[in-house]
mmCIF file of C-alpha atoms in Angstrom:
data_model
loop_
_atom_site.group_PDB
_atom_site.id
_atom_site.type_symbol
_atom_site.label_atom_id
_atom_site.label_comp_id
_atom_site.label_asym_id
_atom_site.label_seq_id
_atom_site.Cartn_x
_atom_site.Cartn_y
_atom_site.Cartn_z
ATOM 1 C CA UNK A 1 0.000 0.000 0.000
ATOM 2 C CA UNK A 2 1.321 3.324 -0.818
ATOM 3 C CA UNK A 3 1.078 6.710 1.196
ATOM 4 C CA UNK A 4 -2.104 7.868 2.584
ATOM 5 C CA UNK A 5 -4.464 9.142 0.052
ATOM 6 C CA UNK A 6 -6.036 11.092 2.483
ATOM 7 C CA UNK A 7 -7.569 11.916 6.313
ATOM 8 C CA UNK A 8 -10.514 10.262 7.165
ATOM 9 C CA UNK A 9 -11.363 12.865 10.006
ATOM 10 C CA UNK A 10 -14.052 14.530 7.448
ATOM 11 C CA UNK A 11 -16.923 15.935 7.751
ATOM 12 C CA UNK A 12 -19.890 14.983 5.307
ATOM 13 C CA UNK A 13 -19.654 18.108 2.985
ATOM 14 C CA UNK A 14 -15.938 17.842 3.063
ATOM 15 C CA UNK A 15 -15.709 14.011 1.795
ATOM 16 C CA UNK A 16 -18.302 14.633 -0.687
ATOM 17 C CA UNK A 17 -16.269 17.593 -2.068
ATOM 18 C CA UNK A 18 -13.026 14.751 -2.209
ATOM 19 C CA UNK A 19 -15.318 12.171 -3.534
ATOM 20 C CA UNK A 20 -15.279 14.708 -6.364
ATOM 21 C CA UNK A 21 -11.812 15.203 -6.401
ATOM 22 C CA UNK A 22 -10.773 11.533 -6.161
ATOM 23 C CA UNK A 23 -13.245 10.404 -8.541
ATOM 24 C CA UNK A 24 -10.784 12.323 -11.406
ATOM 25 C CA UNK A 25 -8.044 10.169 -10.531
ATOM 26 C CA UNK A 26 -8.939 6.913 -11.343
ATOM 27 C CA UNK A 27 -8.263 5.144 -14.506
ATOM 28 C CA UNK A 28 -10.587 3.879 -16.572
ATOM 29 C CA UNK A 29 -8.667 2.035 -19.087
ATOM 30 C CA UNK A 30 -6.932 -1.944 -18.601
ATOM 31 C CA UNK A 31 -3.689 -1.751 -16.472
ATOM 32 C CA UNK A 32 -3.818 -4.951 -14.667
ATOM 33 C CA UNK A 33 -0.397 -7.327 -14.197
ATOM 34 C CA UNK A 34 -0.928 -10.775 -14.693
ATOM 35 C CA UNK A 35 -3.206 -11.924 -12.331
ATOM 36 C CA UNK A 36 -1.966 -14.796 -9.918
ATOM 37 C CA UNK A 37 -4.435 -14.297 -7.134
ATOM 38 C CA UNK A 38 -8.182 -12.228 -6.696
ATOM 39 C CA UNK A 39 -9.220 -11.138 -3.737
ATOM 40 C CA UNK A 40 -12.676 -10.321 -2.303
ATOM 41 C CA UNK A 41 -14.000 -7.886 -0.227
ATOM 42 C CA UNK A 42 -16.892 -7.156 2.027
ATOM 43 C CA UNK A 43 -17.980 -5.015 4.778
ATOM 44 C CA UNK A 44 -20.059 -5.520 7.933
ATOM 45 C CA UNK A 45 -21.334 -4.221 11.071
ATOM 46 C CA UNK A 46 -21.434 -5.101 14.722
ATOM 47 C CA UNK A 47 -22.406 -3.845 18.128
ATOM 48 C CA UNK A 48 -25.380 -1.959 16.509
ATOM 49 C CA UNK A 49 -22.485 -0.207 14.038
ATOM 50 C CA UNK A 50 -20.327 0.605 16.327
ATOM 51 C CA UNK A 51 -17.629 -2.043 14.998
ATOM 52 C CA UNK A 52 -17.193 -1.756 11.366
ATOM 53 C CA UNK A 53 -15.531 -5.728 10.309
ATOM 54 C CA UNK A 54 -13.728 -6.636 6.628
ATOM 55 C CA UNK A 55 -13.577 -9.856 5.674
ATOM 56 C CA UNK A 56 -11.247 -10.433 2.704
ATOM 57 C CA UNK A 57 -10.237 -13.772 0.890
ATOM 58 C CA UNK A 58 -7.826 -14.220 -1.367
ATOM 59 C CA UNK A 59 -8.031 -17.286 -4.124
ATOM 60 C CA UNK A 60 -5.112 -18.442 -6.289
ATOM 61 C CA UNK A 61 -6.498 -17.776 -10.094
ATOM 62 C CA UNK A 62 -6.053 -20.557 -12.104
ATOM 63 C CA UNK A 63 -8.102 -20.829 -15.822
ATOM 64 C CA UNK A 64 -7.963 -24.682 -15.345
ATOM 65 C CA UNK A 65 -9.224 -24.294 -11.649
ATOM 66 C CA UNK A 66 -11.723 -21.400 -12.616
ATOM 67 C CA UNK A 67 -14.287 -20.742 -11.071
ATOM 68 C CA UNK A 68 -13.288 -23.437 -8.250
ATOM 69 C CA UNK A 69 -10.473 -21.555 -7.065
ATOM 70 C CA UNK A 70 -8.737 -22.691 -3.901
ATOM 71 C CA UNK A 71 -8.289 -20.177 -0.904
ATOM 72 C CA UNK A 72 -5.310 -19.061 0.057
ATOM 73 C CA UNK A 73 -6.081 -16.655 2.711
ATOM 74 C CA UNK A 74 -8.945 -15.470 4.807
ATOM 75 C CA UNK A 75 -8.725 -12.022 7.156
ATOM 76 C CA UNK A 76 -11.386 -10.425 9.184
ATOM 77 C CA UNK A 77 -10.541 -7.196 10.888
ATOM 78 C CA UNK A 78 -12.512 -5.405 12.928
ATOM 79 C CA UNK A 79 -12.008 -1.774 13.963
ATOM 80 C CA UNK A 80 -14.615 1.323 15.363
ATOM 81 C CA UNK A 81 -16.447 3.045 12.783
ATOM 82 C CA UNK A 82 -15.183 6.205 12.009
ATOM 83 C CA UNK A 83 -18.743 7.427 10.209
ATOM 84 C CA UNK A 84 -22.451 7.081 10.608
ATOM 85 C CA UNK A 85 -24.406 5.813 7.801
ATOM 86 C CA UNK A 86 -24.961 8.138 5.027
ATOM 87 C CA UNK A 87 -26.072 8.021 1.671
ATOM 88 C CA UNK A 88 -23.311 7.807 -0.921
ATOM 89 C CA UNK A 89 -20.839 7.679 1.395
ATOM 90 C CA UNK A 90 -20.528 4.245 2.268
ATOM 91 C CA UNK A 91 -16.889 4.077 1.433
ATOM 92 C CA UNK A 92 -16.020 7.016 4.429
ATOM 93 C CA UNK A 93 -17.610 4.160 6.453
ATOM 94 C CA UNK A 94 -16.277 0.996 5.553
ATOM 95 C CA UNK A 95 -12.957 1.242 3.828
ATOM 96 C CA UNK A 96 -10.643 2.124 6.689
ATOM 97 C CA UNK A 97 -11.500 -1.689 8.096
ATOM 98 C CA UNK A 98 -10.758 -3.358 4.912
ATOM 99 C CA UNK A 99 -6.826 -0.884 4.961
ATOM 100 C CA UNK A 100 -6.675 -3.054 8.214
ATOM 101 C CA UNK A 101 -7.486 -6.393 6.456
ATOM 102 C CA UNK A 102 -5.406 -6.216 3.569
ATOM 103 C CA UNK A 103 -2.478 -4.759 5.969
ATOM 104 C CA UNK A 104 -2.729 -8.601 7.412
ATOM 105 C CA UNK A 105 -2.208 -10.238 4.014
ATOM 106 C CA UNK A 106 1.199 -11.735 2.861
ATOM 107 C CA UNK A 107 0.280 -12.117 -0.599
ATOM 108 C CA UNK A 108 -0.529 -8.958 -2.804
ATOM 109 C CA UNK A 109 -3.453 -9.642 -4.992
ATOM 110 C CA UNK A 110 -3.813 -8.270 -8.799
ATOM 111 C CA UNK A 111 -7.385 -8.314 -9.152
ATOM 112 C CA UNK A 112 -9.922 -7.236 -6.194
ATOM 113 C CA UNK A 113 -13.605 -8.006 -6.624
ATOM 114 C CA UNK A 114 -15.663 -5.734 -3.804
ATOM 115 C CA UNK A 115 -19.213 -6.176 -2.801
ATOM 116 C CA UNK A 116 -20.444 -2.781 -3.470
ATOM 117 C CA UNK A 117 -20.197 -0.389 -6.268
ATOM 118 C CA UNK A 118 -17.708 0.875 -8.468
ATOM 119 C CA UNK A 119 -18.090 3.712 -10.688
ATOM 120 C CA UNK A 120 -21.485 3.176 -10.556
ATOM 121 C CA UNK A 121 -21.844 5.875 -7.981
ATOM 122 C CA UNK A 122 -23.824 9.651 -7.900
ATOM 123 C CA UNK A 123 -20.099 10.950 -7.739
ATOM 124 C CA UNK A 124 -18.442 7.942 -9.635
ATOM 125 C CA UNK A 125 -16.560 6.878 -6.202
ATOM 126 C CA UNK A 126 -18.403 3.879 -4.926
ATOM 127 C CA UNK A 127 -16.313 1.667 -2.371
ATOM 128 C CA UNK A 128 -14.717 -0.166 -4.728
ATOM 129 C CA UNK A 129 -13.122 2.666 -6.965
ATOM 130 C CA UNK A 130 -12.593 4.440 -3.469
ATOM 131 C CA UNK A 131 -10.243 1.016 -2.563
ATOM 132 C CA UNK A 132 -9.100 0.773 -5.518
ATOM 133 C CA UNK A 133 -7.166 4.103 -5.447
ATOM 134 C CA UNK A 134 -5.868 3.533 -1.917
ATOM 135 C CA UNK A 135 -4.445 0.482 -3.136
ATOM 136 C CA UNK A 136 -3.301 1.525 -6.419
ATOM 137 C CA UNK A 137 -4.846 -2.531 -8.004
ATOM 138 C CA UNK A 138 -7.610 -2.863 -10.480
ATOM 139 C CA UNK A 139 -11.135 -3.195 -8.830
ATOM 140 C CA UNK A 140 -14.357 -4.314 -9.483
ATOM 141 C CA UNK A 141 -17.824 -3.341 -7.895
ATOM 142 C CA UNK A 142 -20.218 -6.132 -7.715
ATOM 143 C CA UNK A 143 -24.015 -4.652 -6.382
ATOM 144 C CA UNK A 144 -26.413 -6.779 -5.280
ATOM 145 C CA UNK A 145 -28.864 -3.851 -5.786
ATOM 146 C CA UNK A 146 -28.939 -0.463 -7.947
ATOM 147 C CA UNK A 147 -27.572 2.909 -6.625
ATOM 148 C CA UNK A 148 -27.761 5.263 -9.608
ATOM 149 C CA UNK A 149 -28.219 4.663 -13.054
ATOM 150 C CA UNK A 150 -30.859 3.611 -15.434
ATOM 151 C CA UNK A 151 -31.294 0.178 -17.649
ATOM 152 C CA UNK A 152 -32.945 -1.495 -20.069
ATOM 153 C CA UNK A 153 -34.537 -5.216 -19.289
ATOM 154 C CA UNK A 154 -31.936 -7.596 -19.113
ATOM 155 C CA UNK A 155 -31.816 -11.312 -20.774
ATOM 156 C CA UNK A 156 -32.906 -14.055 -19.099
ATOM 157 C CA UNK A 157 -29.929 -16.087 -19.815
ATOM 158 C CA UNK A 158 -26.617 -16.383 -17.913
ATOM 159 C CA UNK A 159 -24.173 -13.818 -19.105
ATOM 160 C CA UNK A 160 -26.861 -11.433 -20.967
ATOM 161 C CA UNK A 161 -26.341 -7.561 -19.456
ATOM 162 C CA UNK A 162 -27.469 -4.329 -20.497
ATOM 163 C CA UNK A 163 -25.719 -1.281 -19.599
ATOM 164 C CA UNK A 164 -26.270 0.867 -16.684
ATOM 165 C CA UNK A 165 -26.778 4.602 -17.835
ATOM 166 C CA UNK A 166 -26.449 7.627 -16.029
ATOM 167 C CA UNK A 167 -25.959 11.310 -17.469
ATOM 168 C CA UNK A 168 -25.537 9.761 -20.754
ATOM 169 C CA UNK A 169 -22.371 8.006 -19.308
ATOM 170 C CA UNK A 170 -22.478 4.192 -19.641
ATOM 171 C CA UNK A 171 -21.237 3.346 -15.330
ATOM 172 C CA UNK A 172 -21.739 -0.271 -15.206
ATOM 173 C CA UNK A 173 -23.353 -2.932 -16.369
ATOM 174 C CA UNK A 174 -26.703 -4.682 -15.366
ATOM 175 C CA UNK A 175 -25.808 -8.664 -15.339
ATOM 176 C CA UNK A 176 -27.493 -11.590 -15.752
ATOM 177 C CA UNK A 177 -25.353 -13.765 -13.578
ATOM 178 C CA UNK A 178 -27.304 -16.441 -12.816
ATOM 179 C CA UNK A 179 -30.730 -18.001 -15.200
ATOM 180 C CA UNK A 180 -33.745 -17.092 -12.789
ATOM 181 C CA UNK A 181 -32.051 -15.078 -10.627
ATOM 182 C CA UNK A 182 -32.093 -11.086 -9.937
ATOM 183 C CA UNK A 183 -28.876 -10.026 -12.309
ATOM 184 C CA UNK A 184 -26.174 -7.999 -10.459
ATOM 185 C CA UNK A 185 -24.259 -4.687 -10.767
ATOM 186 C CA UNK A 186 -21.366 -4.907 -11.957
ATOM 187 C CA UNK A 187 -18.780 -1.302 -12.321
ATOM 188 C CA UNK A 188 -14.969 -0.652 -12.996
ATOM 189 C CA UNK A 189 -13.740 0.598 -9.983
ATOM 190 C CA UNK A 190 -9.917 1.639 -11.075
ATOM 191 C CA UNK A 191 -7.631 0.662 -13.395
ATOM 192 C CA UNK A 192 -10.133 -1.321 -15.603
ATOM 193 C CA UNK A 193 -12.690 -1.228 -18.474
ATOM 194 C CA UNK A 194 -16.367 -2.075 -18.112
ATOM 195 C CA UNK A 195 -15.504 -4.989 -20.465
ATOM 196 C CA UNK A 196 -12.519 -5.977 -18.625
ATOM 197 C CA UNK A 197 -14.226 -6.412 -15.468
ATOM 198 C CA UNK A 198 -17.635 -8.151 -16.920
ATOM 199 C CA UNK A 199 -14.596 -10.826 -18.331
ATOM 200 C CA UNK A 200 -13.123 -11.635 -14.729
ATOM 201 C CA UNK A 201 -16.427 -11.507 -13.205
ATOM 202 C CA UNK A 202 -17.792 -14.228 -16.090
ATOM 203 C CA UNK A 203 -14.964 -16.084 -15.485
ATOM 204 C CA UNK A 204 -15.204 -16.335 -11.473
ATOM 205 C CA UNK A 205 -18.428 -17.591 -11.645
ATOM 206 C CA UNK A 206 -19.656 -20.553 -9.889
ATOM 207 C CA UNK A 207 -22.818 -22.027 -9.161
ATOM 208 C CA UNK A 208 -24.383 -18.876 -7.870
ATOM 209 C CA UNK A 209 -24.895 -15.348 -8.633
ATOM 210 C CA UNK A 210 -22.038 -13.593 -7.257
ATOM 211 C CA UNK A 211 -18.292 -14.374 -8.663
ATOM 212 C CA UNK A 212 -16.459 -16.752 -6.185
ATOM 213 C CA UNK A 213 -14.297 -14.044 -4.612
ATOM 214 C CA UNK A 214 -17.339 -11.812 -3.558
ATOM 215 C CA UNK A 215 -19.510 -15.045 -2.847
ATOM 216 C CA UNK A 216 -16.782 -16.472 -0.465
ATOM 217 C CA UNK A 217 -15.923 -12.924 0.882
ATOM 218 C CA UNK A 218 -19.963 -12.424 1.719
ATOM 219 C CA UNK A 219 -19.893 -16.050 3.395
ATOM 220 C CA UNK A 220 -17.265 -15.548 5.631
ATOM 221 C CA UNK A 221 -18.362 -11.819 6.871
ATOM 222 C CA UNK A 222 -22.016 -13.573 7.062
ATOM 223 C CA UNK A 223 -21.156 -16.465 9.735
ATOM 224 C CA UNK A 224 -23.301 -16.590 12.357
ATOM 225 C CA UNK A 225 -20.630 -15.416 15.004
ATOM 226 C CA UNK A 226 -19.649 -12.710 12.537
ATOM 227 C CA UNK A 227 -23.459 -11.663 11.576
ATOM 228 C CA UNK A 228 -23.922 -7.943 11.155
ATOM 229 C CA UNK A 229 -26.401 -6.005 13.338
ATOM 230 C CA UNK A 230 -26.996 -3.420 11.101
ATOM 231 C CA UNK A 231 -28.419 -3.401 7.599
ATOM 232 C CA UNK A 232 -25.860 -2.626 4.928
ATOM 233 C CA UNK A 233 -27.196 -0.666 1.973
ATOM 234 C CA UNK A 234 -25.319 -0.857 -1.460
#
């Protein structure tokens, strides 16, 4: 991780002002190193939101493995929440936990998948593309639900999307993931292409809806002993 991108100590007005700022700096084009392990993200809450608690887990990618990809390292950190819920500023809120988590890992992944949004964001910093710049790697945002954005109906098969629209700007893509299923969200966070992301998250997918690295990610910050106490809105 490089130096501090910035204070946390904000007040609402003044992280919405950086969201702006921020949002100019990430890159929206493929610059991604060969990628030898993924990791996946997600946030929770405990003690009513008092505790906010990453879980990250890092698979080793294989395309003869894919998408059962074995684990090479699971982290849950836990650390007081710096910020109250508010809207569109979920990142403020939950990234300085997952700084802690990845601070734990040995292994640096190239890819991380986040459970959240990416671009796809009223200020085009969702938690993902807010990560994503901390860490200087390539992120994805996979939603389970819509923040901004317009779309057309989506296919009914697996892989059929539609793209997410917002001020005439194409900011994510609506997904199909699983036949049957209510699609997903899926946004370039930094340092990758709408098309480059809806590839990895293709290729990650199991037998479910989410990608294994946000699936696994959701399963291990969802454990009984682990279960949040507060709702967690997209």
């Amino acid at each position: 991780m490089d130096a501090a991108l910035h204070e946390w100590n904000l007040s609402p007005k003044q992280a919405i002002a950086l969201q702006s700022q921020l949002a100019q700096r990430l890159e929206s084009h493929d610059r991604i190193d060969p990628v030898r392990y993924i990791a996946g993200v997600d946030i929770g809450f405990e003690e009513e939101g008092a505790v906010t608690r990453a879980a990250v887990v890092v698979l080793k990618w294989s395309p003869e493995a894919a998408p059962q990809l074995p684990v090479v390292k699971q982290v849950v950190h836990r650390e007081p929440t710096r910020m109250p819920y508010i809207p569109g500023l979920l990142s403020f809120r939950e990234i300085p936990a997952a700084l802690g988590a990845f601070a734990k890992l040995e292994t640096r992944p190239q890819l991380v998948m986040v459970d959240g949004q990416g671009i796809a964001h009223p200020r085009r910093l969702g938690v993902a593309a807010h990560l994503g710049l901390w860490l200087d790697l390539p992120t994805i945002g996979i939603a389970k639900s819509r923040l901004t954005g317009t779309h057309g109906a989506v296919g009914d098969a697996r892989g059929d999307w539609v793209p997410l629209m917002a001020d005439q700007e194409v900011i994510g893509a609506v997904l199909r993931s699983r036949e049957n299923v209510k699609p997903v969200f899926v946004s370039p966070g930094h340092r990758l292409t709408l098309e480059t992301s809806l590839e990895w998250v293709l290729r990650c997918l199991g037998r479910t809806k989410l990608p294994e690295p946000t699936r696994l990610a959701d399963r291990l910050a969802s454990r009984r002993d682990h279960k949040a106490s507060q709702r967690r809105l997209l």
